[in-house]
Coordinates of C-alpha atoms and ligand atoms in Angstrom, one line a residue:
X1 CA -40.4 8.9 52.5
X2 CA -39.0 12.1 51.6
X3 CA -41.6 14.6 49.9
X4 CA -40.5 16.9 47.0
X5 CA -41.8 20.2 46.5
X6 CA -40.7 22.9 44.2
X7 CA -37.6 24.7 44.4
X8 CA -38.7 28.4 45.9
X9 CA -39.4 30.6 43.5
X10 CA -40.5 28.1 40.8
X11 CA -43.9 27.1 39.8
X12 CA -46.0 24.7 37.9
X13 CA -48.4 25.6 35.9
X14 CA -51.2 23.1 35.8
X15 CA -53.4 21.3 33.7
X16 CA -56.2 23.6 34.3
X17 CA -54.6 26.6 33.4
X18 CA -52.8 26.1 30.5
X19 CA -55.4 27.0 28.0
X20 CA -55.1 30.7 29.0
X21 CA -51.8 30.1 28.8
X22 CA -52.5 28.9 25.2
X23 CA -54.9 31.7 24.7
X24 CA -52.4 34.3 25.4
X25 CA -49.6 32.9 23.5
X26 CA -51.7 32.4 20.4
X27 CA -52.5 36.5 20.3
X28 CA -49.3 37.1 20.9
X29 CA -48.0 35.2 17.9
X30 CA -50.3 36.0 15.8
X31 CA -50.7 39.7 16.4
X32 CA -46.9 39.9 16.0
X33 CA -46.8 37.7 12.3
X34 CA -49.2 40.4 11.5
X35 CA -46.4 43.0 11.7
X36 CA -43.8 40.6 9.7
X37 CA -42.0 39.2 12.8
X38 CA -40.6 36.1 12.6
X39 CA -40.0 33.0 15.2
X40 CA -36.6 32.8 16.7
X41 CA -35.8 30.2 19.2
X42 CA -31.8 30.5 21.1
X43 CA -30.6 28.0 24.4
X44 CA -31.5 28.5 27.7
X45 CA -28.0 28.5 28.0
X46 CA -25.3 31.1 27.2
X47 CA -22.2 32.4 28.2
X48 CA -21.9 34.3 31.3
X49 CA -20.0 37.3 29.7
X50 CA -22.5 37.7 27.3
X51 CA -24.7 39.1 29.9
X52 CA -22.4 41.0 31.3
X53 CA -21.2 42.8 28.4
X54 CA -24.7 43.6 27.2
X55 CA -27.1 44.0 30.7
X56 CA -24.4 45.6 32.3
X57 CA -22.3 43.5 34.9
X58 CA -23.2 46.6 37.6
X59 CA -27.0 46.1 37.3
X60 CA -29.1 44.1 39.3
X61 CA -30.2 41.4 37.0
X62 CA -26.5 40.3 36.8
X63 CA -24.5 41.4 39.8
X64 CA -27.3 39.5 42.2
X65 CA -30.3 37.5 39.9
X66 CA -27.8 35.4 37.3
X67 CA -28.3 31.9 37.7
X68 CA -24.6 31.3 36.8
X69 CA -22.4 28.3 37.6
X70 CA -19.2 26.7 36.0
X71 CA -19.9 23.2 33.6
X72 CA -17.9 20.5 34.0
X73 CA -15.4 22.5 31.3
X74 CA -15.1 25.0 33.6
X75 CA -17.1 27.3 31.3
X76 CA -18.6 30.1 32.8
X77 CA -22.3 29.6 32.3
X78 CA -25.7 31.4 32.7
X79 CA -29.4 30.9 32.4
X80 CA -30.6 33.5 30.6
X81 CA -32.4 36.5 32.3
X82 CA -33.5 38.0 29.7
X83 CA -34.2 37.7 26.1
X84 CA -32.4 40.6 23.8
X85 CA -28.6 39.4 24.4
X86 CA -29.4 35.9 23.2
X87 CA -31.3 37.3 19.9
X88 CA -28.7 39.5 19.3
X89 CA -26.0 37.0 20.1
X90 CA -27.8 35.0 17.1
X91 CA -28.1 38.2 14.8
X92 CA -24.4 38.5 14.6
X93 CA -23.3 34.6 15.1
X94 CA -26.0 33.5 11.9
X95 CA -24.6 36.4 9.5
X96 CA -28.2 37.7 10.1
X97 CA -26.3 41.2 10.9
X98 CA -24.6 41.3 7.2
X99 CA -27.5 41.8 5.4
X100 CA -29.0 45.4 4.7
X101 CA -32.7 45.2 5.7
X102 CA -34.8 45.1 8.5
X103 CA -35.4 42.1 10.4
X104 CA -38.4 41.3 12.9
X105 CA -37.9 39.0 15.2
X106 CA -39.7 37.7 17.8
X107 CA -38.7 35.0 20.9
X108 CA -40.5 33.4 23.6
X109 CA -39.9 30.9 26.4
X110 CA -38.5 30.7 30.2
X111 CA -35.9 33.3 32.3
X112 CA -34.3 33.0 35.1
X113 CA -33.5 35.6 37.6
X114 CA -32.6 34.7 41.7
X115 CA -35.4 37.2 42.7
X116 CA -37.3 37.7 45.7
X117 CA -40.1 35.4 45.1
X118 CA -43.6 37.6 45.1
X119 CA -47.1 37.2 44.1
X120 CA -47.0 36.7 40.3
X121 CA -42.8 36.8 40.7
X122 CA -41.1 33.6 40.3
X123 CA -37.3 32.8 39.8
X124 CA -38.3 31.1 36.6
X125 CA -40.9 33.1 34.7
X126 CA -41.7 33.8 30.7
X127 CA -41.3 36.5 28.6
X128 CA -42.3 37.0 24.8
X129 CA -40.5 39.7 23.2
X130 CA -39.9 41.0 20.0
X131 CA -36.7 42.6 18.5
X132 CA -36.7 44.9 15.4
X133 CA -33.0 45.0 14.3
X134 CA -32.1 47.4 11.3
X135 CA -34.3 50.1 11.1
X136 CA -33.0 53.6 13.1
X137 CA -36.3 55.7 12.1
X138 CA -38.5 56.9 15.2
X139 CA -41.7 55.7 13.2
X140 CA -40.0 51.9 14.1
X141 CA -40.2 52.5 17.6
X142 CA -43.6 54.0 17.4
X143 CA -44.6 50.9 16.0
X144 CA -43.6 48.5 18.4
X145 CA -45.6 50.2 20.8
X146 CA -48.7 50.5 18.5
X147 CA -48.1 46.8 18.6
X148 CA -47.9 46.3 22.0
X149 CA -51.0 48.6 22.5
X150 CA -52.8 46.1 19.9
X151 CA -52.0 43.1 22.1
X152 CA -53.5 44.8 24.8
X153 CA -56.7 45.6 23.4
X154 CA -56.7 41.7 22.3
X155 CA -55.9 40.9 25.3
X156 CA -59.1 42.7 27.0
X157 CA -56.4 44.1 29.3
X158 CA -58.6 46.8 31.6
X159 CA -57.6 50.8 30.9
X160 CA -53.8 50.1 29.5
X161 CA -51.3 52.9 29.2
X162 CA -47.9 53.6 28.3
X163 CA -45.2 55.3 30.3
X164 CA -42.2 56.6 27.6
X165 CA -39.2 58.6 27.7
X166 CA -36.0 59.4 25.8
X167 CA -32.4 58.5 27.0
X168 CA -31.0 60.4 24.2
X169 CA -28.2 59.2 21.8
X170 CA -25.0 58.1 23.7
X171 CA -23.4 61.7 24.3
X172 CA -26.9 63.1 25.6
X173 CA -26.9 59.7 27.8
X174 CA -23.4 60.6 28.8
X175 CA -23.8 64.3 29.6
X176 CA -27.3 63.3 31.4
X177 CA -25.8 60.6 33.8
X178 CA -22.9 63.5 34.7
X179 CA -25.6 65.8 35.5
X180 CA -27.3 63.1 37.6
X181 CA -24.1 62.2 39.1
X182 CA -23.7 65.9 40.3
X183 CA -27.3 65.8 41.4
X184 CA -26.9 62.9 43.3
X185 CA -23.2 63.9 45.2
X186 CA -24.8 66.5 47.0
X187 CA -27.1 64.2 49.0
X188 CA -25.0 61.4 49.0
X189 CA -25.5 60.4 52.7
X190 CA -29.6 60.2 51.9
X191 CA -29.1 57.4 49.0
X192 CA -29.7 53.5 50.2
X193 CA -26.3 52.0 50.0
X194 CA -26.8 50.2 46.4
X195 CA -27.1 54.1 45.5
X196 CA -23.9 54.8 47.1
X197 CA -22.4 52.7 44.4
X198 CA -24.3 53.9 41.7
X199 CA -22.8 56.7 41.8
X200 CA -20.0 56.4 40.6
X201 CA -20.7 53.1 38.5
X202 CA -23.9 53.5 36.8
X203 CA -25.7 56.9 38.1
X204 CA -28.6 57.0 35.9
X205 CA -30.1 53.6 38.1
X206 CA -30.3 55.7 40.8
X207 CA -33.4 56.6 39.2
X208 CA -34.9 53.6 38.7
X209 CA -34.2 52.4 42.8
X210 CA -36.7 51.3 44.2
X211 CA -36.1 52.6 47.7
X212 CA -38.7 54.9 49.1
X213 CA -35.7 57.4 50.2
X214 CA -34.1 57.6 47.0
X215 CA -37.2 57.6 44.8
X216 CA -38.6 61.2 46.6
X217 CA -35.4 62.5 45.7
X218 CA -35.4 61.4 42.5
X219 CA -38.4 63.4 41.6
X220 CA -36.6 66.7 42.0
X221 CA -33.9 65.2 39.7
X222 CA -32.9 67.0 36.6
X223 CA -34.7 65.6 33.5
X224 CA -33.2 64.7 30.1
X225 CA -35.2 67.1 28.2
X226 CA -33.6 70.2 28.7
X227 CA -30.0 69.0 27.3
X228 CA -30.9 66.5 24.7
X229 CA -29.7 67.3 21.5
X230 CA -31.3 68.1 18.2
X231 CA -31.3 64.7 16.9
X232 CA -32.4 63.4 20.2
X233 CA -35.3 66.1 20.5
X234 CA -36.5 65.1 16.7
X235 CA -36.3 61.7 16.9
X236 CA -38.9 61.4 20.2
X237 CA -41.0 64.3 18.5
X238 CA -41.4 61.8 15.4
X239 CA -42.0 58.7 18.0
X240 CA -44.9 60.9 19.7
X241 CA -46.7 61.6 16.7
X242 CA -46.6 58.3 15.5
X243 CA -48.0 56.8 18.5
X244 CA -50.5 60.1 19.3
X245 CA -52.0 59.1 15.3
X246 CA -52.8 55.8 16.2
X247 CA -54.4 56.5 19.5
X248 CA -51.9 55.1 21.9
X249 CA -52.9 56.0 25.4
X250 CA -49.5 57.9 27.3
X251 CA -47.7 59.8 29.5
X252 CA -44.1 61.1 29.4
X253 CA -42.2 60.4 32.3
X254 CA -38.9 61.5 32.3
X255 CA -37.2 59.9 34.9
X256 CA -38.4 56.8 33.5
X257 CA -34.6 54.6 32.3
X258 CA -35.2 51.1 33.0
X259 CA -32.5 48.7 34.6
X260 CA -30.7 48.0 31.0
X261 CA -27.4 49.7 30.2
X262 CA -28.2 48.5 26.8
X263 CA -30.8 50.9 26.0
X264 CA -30.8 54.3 23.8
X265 CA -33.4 57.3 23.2
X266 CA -37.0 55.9 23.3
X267 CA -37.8 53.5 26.7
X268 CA -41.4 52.7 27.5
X269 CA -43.2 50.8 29.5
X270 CA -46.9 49.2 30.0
X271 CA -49.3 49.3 32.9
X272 CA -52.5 49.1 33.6
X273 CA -54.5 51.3 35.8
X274 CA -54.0 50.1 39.7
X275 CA -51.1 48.3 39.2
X276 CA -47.9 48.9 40.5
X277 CA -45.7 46.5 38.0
X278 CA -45.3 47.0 34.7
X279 CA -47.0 44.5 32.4
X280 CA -44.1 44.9 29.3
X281 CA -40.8 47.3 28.8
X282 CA -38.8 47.6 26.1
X283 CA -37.0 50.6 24.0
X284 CA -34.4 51.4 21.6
X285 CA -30.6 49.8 22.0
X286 CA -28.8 52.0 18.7
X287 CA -25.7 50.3 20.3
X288 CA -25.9 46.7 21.5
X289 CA -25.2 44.7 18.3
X290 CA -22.0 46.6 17.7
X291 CA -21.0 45.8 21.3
X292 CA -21.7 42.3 21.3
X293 CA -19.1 42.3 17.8
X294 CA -21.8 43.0 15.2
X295 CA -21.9 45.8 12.7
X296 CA -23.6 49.4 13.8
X297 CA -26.9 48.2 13.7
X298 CA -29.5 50.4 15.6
X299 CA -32.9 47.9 17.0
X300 CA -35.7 48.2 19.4
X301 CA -38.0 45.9 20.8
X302 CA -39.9 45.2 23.9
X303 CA -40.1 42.1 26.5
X304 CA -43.3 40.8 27.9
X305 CA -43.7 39.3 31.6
X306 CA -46.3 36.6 30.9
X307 CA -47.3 35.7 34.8
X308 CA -48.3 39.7 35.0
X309 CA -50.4 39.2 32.0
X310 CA -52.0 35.5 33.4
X311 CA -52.7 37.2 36.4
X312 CA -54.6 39.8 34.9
X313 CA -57.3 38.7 32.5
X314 CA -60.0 36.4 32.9
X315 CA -60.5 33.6 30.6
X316 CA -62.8 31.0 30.6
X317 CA -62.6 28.3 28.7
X318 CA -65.6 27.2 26.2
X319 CA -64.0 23.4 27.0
X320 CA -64.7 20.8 24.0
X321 CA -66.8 18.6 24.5
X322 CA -65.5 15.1 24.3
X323 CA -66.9 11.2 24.6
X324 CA -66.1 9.0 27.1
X325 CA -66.2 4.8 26.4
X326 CA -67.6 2.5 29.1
X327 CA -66.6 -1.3 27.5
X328 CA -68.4 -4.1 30.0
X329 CA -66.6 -7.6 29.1
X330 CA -63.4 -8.7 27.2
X331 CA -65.3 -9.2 23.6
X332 CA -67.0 -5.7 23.5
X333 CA -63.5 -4.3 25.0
X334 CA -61.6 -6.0 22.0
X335 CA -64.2 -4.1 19.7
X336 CA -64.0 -1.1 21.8
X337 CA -60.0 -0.9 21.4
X338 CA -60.7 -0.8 17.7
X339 CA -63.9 1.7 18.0
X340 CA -61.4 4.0 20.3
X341 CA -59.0 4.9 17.7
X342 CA -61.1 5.1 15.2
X343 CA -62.8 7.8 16.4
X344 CA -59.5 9.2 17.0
X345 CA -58.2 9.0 13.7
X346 CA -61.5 11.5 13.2
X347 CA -60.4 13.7 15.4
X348 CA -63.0 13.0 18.0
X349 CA -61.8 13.5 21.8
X350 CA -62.5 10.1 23.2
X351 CA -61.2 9.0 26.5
X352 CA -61.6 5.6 28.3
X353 CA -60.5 3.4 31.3
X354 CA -59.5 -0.3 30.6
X355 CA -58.9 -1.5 34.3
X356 CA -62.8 -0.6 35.2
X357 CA -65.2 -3.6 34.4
X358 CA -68.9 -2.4 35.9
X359 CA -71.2 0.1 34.1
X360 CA -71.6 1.8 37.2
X361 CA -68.1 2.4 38.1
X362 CA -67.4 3.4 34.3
X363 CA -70.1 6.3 34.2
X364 CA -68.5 8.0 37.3
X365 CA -65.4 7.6 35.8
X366 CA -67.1 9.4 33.0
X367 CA -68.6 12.0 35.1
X368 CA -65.7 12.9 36.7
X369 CA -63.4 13.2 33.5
X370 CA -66.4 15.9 32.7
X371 CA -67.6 14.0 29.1
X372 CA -70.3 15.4 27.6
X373 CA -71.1 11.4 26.4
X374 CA -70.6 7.6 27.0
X375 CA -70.6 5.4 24.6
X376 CA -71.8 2.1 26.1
X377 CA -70.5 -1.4 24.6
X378 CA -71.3 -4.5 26.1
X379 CA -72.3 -7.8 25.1
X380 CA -75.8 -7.1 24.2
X381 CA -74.7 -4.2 22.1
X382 CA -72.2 -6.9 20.4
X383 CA -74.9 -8.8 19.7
X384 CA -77.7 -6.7 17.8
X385 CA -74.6 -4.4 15.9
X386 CA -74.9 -1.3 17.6
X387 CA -73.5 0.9 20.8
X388 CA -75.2 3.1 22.8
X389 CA -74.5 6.7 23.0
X390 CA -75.7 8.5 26.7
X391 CA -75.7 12.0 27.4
X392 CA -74.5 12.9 30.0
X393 CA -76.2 16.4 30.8
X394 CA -79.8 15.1 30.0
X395 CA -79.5 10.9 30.6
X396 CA -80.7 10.3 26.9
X397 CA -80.0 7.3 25.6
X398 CA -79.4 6.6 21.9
X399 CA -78.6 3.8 20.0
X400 CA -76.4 4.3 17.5
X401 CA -75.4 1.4 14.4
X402 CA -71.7 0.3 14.2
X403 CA -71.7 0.3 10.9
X404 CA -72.1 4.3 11.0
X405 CA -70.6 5.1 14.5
X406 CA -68.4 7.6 13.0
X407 CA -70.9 9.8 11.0
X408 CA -73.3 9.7 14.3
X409 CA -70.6 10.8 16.5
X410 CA -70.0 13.8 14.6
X411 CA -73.6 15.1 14.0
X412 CA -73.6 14.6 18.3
X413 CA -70.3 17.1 18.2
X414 CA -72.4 19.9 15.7
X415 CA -75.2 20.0 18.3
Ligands
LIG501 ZN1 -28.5 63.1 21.4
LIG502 ZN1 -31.5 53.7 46.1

């Protein structure tokens, strides 16, 4: 017999950890609603180009991660890597884009990218990410990452801080990847091979490689600061005091670009003390809706890698406590099928096994699923009206009337 195992770089996540999946997700979404950000849920599934046109078809995510593959249309398809392209997509293709106000959005669910698999790194991993389309004032992109500070703290995630930068406007961007480019020409033969390319393709990634050689050199690079213009040296002044006013921990990095062509002006990231992977990234993209065929809409937002986070904090959970029902012979089992979902209908967590027919075997069963107490039916019980209720932590034994099983249960639960 052939086993199966998971396809590399995918993973399961089990019974037993869900709950802090749960946990996470639920601060997430409702530190985010707090801010006015609304659920939007787009396909796995889009059109390769899509990715192309926005990502950048020279970066890494889509020149060597896309999951892409032809259907049986010959439609050039792709699993998305990343969130912001498919929200955007949606902006434009609902008519979201014609109206004049801000929107908040926020999206959450699976990416794909054909990664080296890692610790915490997996081919198929989740991100939550927000998107605030509309709204071109610094104070909006201050405000993301107030947000993203917020989850953080609600998160109990140890010592966080922010990396951020500016890219400038798309002519500071311009004139900064020519410098860059120059920079870069001179020690050409020192660059790893992808760097090779970049130069002429996409210089600015240079900065981002990951390559020991390249990355020493890239500290002596030129930074953005000294030829960003007015606008550009405004609008991340505004974004600093809005973040230094509500306390967010930083430092300004300014070789910091991110592997996006997509983005504009303000980029940041989050980390935590120790860590060598950022936790979240986002920044501003003044220019992606009006390349994917929208309107000149200026946006920001931010992505969140959810394994990172998983990985990081502890949570324990306070598990509910739930009853367990042990039914010994076929007339108290026909009673006990009734008394089951009962309960249920009450909300009570009840579980049971009909295939087990001794006492014994039923209260391992019960030990084992972890119930806090087994309701024991059997004929005797039948007979005088009642069930008994043992707890399983102390080996008390009650016996409880089934003509008020339901109340009893529930004073057990407040206890
Ligand atoms: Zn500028
Ligand atoms: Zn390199």
């Amino acid at each position: 017999m052939e086993n199966y195992l998971r396809v590399r770089g995918m993973h399961d996540i089990l019974p037993g950890e869900v709950s802090k999946w749960y946990f996470i997700e639920r601060v997430l979404t409702e530190t985010v609603n707090i801010y006015g950000y609304k659920e939007i849920r787009t396909p796995i599934v889009e059109s390769r180009s899509l990715f192309e046109r926005s990502i950048g078809s020279e970066s890494d995510i889509v020149s060597k991660e896309i999951y892409a593959f032809k259907d049986r249309k010959g439609r050039d398809i792709a699993l998305r890597p990343e969130g912001t392209a498919s929200v955007v997509r949606a902006f434009i293709e609902s008519g979201m884009s014609t109206e004049k106000r801000v929107f908040r959005l926020y999206y959450y669910g699976p990416m794909f990218r054909y990664d080296r698999p890692q610790k915490g790194r997996y081919r198929q991993f989740y991100q939550f990410g927000v998107e605030l389309l509309g709204g071109k004032d610094p104070f909006f992109d201050g405000e993301v990452v107030v947000m993203l500070h917020t989850i953080a703290k609600k998160l109990k995630i140890p010592k966080p801080y922010f990396l951020v930068n500016t890219l400038g406007c798309p002519q500071c961007k311009e004139r900064y990847s020519g410098i860059i480019k120059d920079y870069f020409s001179k020690k050409v033969d020192h660059l790893c091979n992808d760097c090779k390319k970049r130069i002429t393709s996409a210089p600015l990634r240079i900065l981002d490689c990951k390559n020991s050689g390249c990355k020493k050199m890239v500290s002596d690079a030129p930074v953005i600061s000294d030829l960003l213009c007015n606008d550009c040296q405004e609008h991340f002044k505004k974004f600093e005091e809005y973040i230094k006013v509500n306390n967010v921990p930083y430092k300004i990095d300014f070789h910091l670009v991110r592997g996006l062509d997509y983005y504009t002006r303000t980029v940041f990231e989050l980390y935590v003390e120790g860590e060598e992977n950022a936790l979240a990234a986002g920044g501003r993209y003044d220019t992606l809706v009006q390349q994917l065929g929208g309107p000149d809409i200026p946006a920001v937002g931010f992505a969140i890698g959810m394994e990172r986070i998983v990985n990081l904090i502890e949570y324990n959970t306070p598990a509910k406590p739930f009853f367990y029902l042990a039914c010994i012979g076929e007339i108290a089992k026909l009673k006990g099928a009734a008394i089951i979902n009962k309960l249920r209908e009450e909300g009570i967590i009840i579980e049971t096994d009909y295939e087990i027919e001794s006492l014994r075997a039923h209260l391992k069963t019960a030990n084992k699923t972890g119930a806090r107490w087994c309701i024991i039916i059997g004929e005797d019980e039948i007979k005088k009206n009642e069930m008994i209720v043992k707890d399983m932590l102390t080996g008390k034994q009650l016996d409880i009337s089934l003509d008020d099983y339901i109340n009893k249960t529930k004073e057990l639960l407040k206890c």
